[in-house]
Tab-separated table of C-alpha atoms and ligand atoms in Angstrom:
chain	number	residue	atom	x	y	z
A	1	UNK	CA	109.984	109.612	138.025
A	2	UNK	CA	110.825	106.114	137.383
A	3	UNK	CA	114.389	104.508	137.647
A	4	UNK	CA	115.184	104.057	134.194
A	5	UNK	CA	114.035	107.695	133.411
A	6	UNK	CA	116.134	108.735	136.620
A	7	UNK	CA	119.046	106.617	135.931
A	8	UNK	CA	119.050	108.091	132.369
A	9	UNK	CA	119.025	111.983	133.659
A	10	UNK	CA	122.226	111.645	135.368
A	11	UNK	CA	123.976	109.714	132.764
A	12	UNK	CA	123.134	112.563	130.971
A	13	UNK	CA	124.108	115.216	133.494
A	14	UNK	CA	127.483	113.109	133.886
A	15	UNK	CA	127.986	113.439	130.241
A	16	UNK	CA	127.356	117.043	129.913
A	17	UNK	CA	130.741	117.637	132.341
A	18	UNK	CA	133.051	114.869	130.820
A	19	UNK	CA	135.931	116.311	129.214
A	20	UNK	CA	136.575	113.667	126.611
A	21	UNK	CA	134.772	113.356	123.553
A	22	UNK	CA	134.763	109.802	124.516
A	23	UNK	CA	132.994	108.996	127.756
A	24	UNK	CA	130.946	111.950	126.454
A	25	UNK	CA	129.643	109.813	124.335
A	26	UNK	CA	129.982	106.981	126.564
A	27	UNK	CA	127.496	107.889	128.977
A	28	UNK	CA	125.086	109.775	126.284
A	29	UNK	CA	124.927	106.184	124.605
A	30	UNK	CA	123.999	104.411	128.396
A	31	UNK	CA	121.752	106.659	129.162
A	32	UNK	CA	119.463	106.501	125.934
A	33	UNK	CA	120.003	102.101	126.500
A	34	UNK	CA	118.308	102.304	129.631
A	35	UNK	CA	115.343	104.765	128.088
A	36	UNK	CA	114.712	101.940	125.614
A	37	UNK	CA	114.828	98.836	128.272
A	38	UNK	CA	111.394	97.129	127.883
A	39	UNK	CA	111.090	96.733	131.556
A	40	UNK	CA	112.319	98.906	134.702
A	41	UNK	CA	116.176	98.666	135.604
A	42	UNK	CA	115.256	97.143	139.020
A	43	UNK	CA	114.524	93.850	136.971
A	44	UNK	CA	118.364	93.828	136.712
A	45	UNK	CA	119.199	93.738	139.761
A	46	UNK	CA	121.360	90.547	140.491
A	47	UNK	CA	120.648	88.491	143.609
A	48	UNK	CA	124.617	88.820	143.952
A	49	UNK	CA	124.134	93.026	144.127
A	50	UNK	CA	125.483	93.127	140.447
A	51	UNK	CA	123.550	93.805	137.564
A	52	UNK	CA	122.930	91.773	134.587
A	53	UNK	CA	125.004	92.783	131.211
A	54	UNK	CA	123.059	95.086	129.094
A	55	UNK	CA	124.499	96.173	125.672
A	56	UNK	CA	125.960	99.534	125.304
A	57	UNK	CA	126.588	99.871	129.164
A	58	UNK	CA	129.562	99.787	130.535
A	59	UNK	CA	131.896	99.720	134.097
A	60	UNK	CA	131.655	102.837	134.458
A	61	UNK	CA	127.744	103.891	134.152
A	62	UNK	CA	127.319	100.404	135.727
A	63	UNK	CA	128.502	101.719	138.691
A	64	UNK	CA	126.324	104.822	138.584
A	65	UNK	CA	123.162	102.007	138.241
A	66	UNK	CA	124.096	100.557	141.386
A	67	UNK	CA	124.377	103.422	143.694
A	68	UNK	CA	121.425	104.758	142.719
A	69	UNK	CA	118.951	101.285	143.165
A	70	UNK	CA	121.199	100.524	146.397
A	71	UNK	CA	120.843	103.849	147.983
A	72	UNK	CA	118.686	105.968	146.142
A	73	UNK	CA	121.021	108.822	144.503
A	74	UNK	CA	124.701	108.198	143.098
A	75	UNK	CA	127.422	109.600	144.544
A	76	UNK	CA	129.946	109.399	141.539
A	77	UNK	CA	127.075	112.545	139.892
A	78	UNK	CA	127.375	114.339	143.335
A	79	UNK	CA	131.196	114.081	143.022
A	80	UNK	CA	131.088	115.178	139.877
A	81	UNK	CA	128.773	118.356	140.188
A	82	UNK	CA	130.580	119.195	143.405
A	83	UNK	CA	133.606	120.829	141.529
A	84	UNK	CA	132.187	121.329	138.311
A	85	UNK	CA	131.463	124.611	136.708
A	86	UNK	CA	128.510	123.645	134.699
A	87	UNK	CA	126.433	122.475	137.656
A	88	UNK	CA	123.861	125.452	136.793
A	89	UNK	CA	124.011	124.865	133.680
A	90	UNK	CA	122.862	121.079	134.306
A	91	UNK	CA	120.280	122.180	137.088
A	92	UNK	CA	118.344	123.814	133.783
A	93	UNK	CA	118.446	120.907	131.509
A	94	UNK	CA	116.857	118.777	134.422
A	95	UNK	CA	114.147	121.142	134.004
A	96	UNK	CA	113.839	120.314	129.911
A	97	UNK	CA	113.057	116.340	130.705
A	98	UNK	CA	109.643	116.893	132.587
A	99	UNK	CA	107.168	114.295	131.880
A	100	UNK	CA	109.280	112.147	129.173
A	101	UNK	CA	108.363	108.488	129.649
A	102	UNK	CA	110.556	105.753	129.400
A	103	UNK	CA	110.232	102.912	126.910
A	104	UNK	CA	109.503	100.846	130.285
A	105	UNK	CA	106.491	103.321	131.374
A	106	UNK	CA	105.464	103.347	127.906
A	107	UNK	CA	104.910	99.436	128.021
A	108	UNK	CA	103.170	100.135	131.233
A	109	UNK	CA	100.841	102.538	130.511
A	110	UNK	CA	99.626	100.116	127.237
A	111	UNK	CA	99.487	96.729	129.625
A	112	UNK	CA	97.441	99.043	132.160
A	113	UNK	CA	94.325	97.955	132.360
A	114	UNK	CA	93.167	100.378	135.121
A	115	UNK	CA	93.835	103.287	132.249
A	116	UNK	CA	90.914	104.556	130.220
A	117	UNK	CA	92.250	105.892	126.732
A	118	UNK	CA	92.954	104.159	123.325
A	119	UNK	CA	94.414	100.892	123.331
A	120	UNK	CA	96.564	99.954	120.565
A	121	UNK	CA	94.579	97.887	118.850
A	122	UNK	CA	92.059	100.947	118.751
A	123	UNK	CA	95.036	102.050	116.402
A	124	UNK	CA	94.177	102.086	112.824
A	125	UNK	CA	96.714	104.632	110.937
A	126	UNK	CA	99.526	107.231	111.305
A	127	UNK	CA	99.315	110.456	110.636
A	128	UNK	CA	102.708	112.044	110.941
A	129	UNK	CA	105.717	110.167	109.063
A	130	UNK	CA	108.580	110.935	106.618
A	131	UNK	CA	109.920	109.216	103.405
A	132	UNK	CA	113.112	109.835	101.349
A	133	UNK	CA	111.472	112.347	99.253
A	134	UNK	CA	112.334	114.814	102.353
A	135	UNK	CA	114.856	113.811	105.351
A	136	UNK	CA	113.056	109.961	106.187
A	137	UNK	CA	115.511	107.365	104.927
A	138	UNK	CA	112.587	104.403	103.334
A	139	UNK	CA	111.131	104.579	100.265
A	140	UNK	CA	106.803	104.754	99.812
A	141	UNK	CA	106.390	101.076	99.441
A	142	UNK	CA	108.485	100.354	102.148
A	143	UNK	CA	106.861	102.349	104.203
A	144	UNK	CA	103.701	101.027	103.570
A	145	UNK	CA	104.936	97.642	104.164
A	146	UNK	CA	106.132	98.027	107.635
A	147	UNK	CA	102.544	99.985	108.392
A	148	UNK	CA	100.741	96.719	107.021
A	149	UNK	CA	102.425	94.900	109.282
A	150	UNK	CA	101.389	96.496	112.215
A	151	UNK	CA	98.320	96.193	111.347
A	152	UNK	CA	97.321	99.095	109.871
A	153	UNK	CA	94.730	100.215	107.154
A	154	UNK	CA	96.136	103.558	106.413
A	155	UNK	CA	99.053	106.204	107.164
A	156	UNK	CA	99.755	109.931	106.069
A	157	UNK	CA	103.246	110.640	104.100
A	158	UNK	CA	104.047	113.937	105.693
A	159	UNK	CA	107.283	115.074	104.513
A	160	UNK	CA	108.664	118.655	105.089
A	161	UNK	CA	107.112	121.502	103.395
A	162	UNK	CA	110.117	123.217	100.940
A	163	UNK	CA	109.976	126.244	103.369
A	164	UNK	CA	112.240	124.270	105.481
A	165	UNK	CA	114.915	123.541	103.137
A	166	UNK	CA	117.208	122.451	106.351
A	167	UNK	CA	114.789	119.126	106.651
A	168	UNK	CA	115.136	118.441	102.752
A	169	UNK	CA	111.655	120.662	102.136
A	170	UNK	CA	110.070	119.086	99.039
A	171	UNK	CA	109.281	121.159	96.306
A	172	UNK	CA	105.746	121.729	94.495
A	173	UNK	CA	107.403	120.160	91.560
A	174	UNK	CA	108.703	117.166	93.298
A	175	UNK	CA	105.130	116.745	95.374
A	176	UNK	CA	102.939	116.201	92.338
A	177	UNK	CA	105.613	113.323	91.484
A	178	UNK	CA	104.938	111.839	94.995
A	179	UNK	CA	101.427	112.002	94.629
A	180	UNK	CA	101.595	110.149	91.366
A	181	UNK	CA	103.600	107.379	92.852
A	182	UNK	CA	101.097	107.503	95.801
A	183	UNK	CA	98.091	107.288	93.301
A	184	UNK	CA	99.939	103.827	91.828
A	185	UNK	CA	100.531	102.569	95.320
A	186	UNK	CA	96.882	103.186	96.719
A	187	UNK	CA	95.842	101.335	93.475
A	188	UNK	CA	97.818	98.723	93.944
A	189	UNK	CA	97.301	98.418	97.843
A	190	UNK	CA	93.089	98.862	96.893
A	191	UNK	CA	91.278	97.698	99.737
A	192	UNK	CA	94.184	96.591	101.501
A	193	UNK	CA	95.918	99.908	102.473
A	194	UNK	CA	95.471	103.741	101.873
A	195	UNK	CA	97.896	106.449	101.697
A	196	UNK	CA	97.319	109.655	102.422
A	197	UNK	CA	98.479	112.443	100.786
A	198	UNK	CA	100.051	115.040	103.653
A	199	UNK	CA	102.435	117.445	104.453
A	200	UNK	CA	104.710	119.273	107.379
A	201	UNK	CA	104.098	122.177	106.886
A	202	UNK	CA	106.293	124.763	108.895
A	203	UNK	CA	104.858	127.596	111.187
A	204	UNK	CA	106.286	130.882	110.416
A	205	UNK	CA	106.977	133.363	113.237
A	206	UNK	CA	103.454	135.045	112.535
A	207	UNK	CA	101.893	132.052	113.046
A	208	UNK	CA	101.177	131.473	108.946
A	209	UNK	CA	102.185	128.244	107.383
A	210	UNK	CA	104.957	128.051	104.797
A	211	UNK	CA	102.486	127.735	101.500
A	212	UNK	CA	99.555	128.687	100.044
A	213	UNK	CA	96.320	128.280	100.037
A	214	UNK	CA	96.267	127.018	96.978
A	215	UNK	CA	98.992	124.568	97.420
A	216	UNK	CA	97.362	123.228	100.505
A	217	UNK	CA	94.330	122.318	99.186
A	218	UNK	CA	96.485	119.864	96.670
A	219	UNK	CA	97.236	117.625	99.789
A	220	UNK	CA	94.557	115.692	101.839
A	221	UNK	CA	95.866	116.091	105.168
A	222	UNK	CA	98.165	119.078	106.375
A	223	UNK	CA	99.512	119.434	109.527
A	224	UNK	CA	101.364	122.135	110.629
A	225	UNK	CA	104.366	122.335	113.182
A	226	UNK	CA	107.178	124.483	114.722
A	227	UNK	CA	110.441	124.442	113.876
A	228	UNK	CA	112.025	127.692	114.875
A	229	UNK	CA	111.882	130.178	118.132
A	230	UNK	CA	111.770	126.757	120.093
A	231	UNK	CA	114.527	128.441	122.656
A	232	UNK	CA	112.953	131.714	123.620
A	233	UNK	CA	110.801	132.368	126.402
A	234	UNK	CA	108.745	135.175	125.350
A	235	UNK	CA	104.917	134.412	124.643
A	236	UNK	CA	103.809	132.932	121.797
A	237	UNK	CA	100.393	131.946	121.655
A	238	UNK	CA	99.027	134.728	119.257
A	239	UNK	CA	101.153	132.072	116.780
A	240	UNK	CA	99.971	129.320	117.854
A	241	UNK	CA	96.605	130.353	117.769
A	242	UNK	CA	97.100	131.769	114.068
A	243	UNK	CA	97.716	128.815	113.000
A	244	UNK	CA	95.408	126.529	114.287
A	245	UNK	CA	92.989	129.266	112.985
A	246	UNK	CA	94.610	128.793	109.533
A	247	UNK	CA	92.570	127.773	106.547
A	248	UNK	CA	93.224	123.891	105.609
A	249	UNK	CA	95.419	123.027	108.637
A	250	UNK	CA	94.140	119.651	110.357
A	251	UNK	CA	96.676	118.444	112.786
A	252	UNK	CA	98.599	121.015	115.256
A	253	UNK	CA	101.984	118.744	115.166
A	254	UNK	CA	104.433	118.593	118.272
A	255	UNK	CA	102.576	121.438	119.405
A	256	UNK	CA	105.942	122.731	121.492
A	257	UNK	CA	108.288	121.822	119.753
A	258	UNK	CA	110.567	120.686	122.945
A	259	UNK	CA	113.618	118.370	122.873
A	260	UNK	CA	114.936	116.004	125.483
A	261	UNK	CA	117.524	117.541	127.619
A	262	UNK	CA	117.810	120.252	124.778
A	263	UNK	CA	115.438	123.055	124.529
A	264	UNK	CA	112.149	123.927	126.193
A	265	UNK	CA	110.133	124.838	123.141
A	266	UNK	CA	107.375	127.315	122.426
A	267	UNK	CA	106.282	129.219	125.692
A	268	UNK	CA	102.638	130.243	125.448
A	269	UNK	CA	99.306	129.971	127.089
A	270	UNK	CA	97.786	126.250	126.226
A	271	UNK	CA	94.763	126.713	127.221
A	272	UNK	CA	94.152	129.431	125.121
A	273	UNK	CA	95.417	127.492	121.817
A	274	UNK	CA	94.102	124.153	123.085
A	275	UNK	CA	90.385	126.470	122.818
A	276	UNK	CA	90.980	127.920	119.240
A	277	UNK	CA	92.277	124.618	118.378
A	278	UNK	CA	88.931	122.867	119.525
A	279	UNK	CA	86.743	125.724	118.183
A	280	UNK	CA	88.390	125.198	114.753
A	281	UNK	CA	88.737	121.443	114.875
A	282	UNK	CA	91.872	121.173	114.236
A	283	UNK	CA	93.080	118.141	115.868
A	284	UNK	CA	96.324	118.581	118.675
A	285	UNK	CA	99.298	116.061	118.180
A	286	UNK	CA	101.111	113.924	120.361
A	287	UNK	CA	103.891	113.285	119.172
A	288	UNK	CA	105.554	109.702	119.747
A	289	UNK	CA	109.165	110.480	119.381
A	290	UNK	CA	110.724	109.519	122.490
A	291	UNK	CA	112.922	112.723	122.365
A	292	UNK	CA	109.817	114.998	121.539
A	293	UNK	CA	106.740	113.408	123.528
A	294	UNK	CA	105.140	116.654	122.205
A	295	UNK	CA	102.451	117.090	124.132
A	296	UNK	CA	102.977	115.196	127.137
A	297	UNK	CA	100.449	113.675	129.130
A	298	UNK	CA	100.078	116.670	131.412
A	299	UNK	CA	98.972	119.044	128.885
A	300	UNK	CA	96.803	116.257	127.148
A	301	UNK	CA	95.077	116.564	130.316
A	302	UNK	CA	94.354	120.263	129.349
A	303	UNK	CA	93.684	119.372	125.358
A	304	UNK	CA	90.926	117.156	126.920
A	305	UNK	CA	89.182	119.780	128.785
A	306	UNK	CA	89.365	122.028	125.838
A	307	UNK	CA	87.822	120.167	123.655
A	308	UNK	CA	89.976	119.319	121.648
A	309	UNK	CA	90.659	116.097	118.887
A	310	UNK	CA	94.116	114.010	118.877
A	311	UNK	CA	96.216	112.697	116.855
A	312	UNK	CA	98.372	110.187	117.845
A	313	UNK	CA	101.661	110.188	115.334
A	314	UNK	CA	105.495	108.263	115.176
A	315	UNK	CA	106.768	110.774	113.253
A	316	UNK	CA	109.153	108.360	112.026
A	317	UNK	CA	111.936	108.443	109.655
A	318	UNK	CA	112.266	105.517	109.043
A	319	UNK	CA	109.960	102.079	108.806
A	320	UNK	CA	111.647	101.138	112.508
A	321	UNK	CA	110.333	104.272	114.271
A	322	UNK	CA	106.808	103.511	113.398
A	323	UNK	CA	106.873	102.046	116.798
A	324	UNK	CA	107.147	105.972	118.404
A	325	UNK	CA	103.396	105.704	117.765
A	326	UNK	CA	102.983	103.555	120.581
A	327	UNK	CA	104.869	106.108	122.954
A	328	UNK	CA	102.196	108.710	121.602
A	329	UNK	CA	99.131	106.115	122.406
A	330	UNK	CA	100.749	105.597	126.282
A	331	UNK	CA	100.632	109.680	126.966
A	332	UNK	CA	96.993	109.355	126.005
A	333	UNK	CA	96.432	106.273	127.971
A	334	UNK	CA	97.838	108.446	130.844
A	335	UNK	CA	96.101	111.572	129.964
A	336	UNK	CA	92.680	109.633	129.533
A	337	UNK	CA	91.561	110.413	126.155
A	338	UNK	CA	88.486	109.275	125.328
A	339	UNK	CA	88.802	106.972	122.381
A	340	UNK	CA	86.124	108.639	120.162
A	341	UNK	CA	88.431	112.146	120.001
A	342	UNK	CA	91.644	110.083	118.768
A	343	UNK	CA	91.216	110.541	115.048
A	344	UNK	CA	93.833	107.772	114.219
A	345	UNK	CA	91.098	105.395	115.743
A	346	UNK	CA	88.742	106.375	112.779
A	347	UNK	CA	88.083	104.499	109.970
A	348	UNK	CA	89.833	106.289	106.883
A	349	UNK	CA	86.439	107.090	105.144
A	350	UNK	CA	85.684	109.392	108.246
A	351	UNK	CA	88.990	110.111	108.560
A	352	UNK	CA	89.124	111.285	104.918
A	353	UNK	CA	85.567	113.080	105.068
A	354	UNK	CA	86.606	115.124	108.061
A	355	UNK	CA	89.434	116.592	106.482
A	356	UNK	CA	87.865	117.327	103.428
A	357	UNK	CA	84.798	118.780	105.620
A	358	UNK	CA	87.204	120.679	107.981
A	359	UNK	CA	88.762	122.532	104.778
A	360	UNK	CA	85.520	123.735	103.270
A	361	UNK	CA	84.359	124.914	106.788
A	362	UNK	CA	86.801	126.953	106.911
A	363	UNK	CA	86.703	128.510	103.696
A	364	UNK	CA	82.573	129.297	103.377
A	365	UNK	CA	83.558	130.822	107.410
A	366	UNK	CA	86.326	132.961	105.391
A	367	UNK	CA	84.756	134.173	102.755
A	368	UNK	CA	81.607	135.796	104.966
A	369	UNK	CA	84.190	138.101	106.243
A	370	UNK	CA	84.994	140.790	104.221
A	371	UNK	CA	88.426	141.513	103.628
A	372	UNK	CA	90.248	145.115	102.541
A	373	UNK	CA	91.453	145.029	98.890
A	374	UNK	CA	94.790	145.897	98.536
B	401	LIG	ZN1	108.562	118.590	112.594
């Protein structure tokens, strides 16, 4: 583990026993500053032994900075776990922030020359991103924009599927009207830009996604993604594997499901879903949010072996967090994915063909099996 990503966890752990609502928040707002430093905390380090002012941390978390690069561990977080009834509680969490990379080791990992992988300028398009017509806060065009200007020649609108009316699920209704206004932007953007039509759509507890068939096959690109049973630990790769297996699914998104310092996500046997994933080409997400980093770099490892495609997505809300993307490209760097399986590094004519191949595959292998009327 790296200093910023070490410094961060016991901010964090010194939060989680504060009693005011305050330095709560205090330390829960340090903690995610040093995550986002460009380069490690050591950097900071002050000939003087003080460290250099960095926004949004203060005396007190300073403090906690400087015991732990002058002697390796703080002793204000042992104080405070010595007498505090939550330690247990706190020894768990450690255990939910496994493999999360700093914004620091995220710069490494792309600068690393010695790593095999996709580079970002490999990078062609997004695949997992959210506009106001579900909970993203930009609008189509501005979406677009800020893709353009990272150099991009296409992204995927995936907003939530209206099975998940909690994330501001968009209705069937309401999805033709985006695809209109996406047909007007793609004209306008011709040969400059191309958006693709997608969804989120939710995994149910049987492993089925939240539409049909039918309504699937209105969208270009579908990927399909957790969003409940996240905190138990019973099996569940029979759902996974259901819906990897499922008719016009592409992407497998945040695979787990897992949240920094918050829940664990979907327990089940990877290997096994990384192998029906490859078998039916759907292609296995990592996920660039730097409180998801769903899959990690570890279990890439496995995805690899498997078989399997990637896709390497923000999934931002909003035009800033396109820049998640490049946490998503440093777990593959890390994991060693070979370029070629990374279907953001596609042109969008292959890109496009695939899906629309990967679709019909899967609906001439359907309809060989016979099925019971009912
Ligand atoms: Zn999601």
């Amino acid at each position: 583990m790296d200093s910023n990503q070490k410094i961060a966890s016991l901010l964090r752990d010194l939060a989680s026993v504060q009693q005011s609502t305050q330095s709560k928040w205090g330390y829960k707002r340090a903690a995610s500053a040093i995550l986002n430093l460009d380069r490690p905390i050591e950097q900071y380090l002050l000939p003087d032994g003080t460290l250099r002012k960095i926004p949004n941390i203060g005396p007190s978390s300073t403090r906690v900075i400087l015991e732990v690069l002058l002697t390796g561990r703080s002793a204000t977080v042992d104080a405070a776990f010595a007498d505090s009834p939550r330690a247990d509680d706190d020894e768990r969490t450690r255990g939910l922030r496994e493999n999360f990379l700093s914004r620091a080791q995220v710069l490494e990992a792309l600068a690393d020359q010695r790593l095999r992988g996709p580079r970002l300028k490999d990078y062609r398009g997004d695949l997992q991103m959210h506009s106001t017509w579900s909970d993203g806060v930009e609008t189509l065009e501005t979406l677009i924009e800020a893709c353009v200007v990272r150099g991009y020649g296409y992204c995927a609108i995936t907003d939530h599927s209206y099975g998940l009316s909690i994330a501001g699920g968009v209705s069937m209704a309401d999805l033709a009207r985006q695809h209109q206004e996406i047909e007007a932007l793609n004209t306008r953007f011709a040969g400059r830009f191309r958006m693709i039509k997608g969804i989120e759509a939710n995994i149910r507890a049987d492993g089925s996604v939240d539409m049909t068939n039918g309504e699937l096959r209105t969208l270009e690109l579908v990927v399909a993604a957790p969003h409940s049973a996240l905190r138990t630990g019973s099996d569940q790769t029979a759902r996974m594997i259901a819906a990897v297996r499922q008719q016009g699914v592409h992407i497998l998104g945040h695979p787990r499901g897992r949240k920094l310092s918050t829940r664990p996500g979907v327990t089940a046997n990877w290997d096994l879903v990384f192998e029906a994933a490859a078998e039916s080409g759907v292609a296995v997400e990592i996920d660039g949010d730097p409180s998801r980093q769903d899959i990690d770099f570890t279990l890439a490892k496995r995805a690899i072996q498997a078989g399997c495609l990637f896709a390497l997505d923000s999934d931002a809300h909003s035009s800033r967090e396109l820049e998640y993307a490049e946490t998503a490209v440093a777990h593959a760097r890390l994991a060693g994915v070979p370029k070629a399986r990374v279907i953001n590094t596609w042109e969008v004519d292959r890109l496009l063909s695939w899906a629309a191949e990967r679709s019909s595959v899967k609906t001439r292998r359907r309809s060989t099996t016979r099925r019971p009327r009912v």
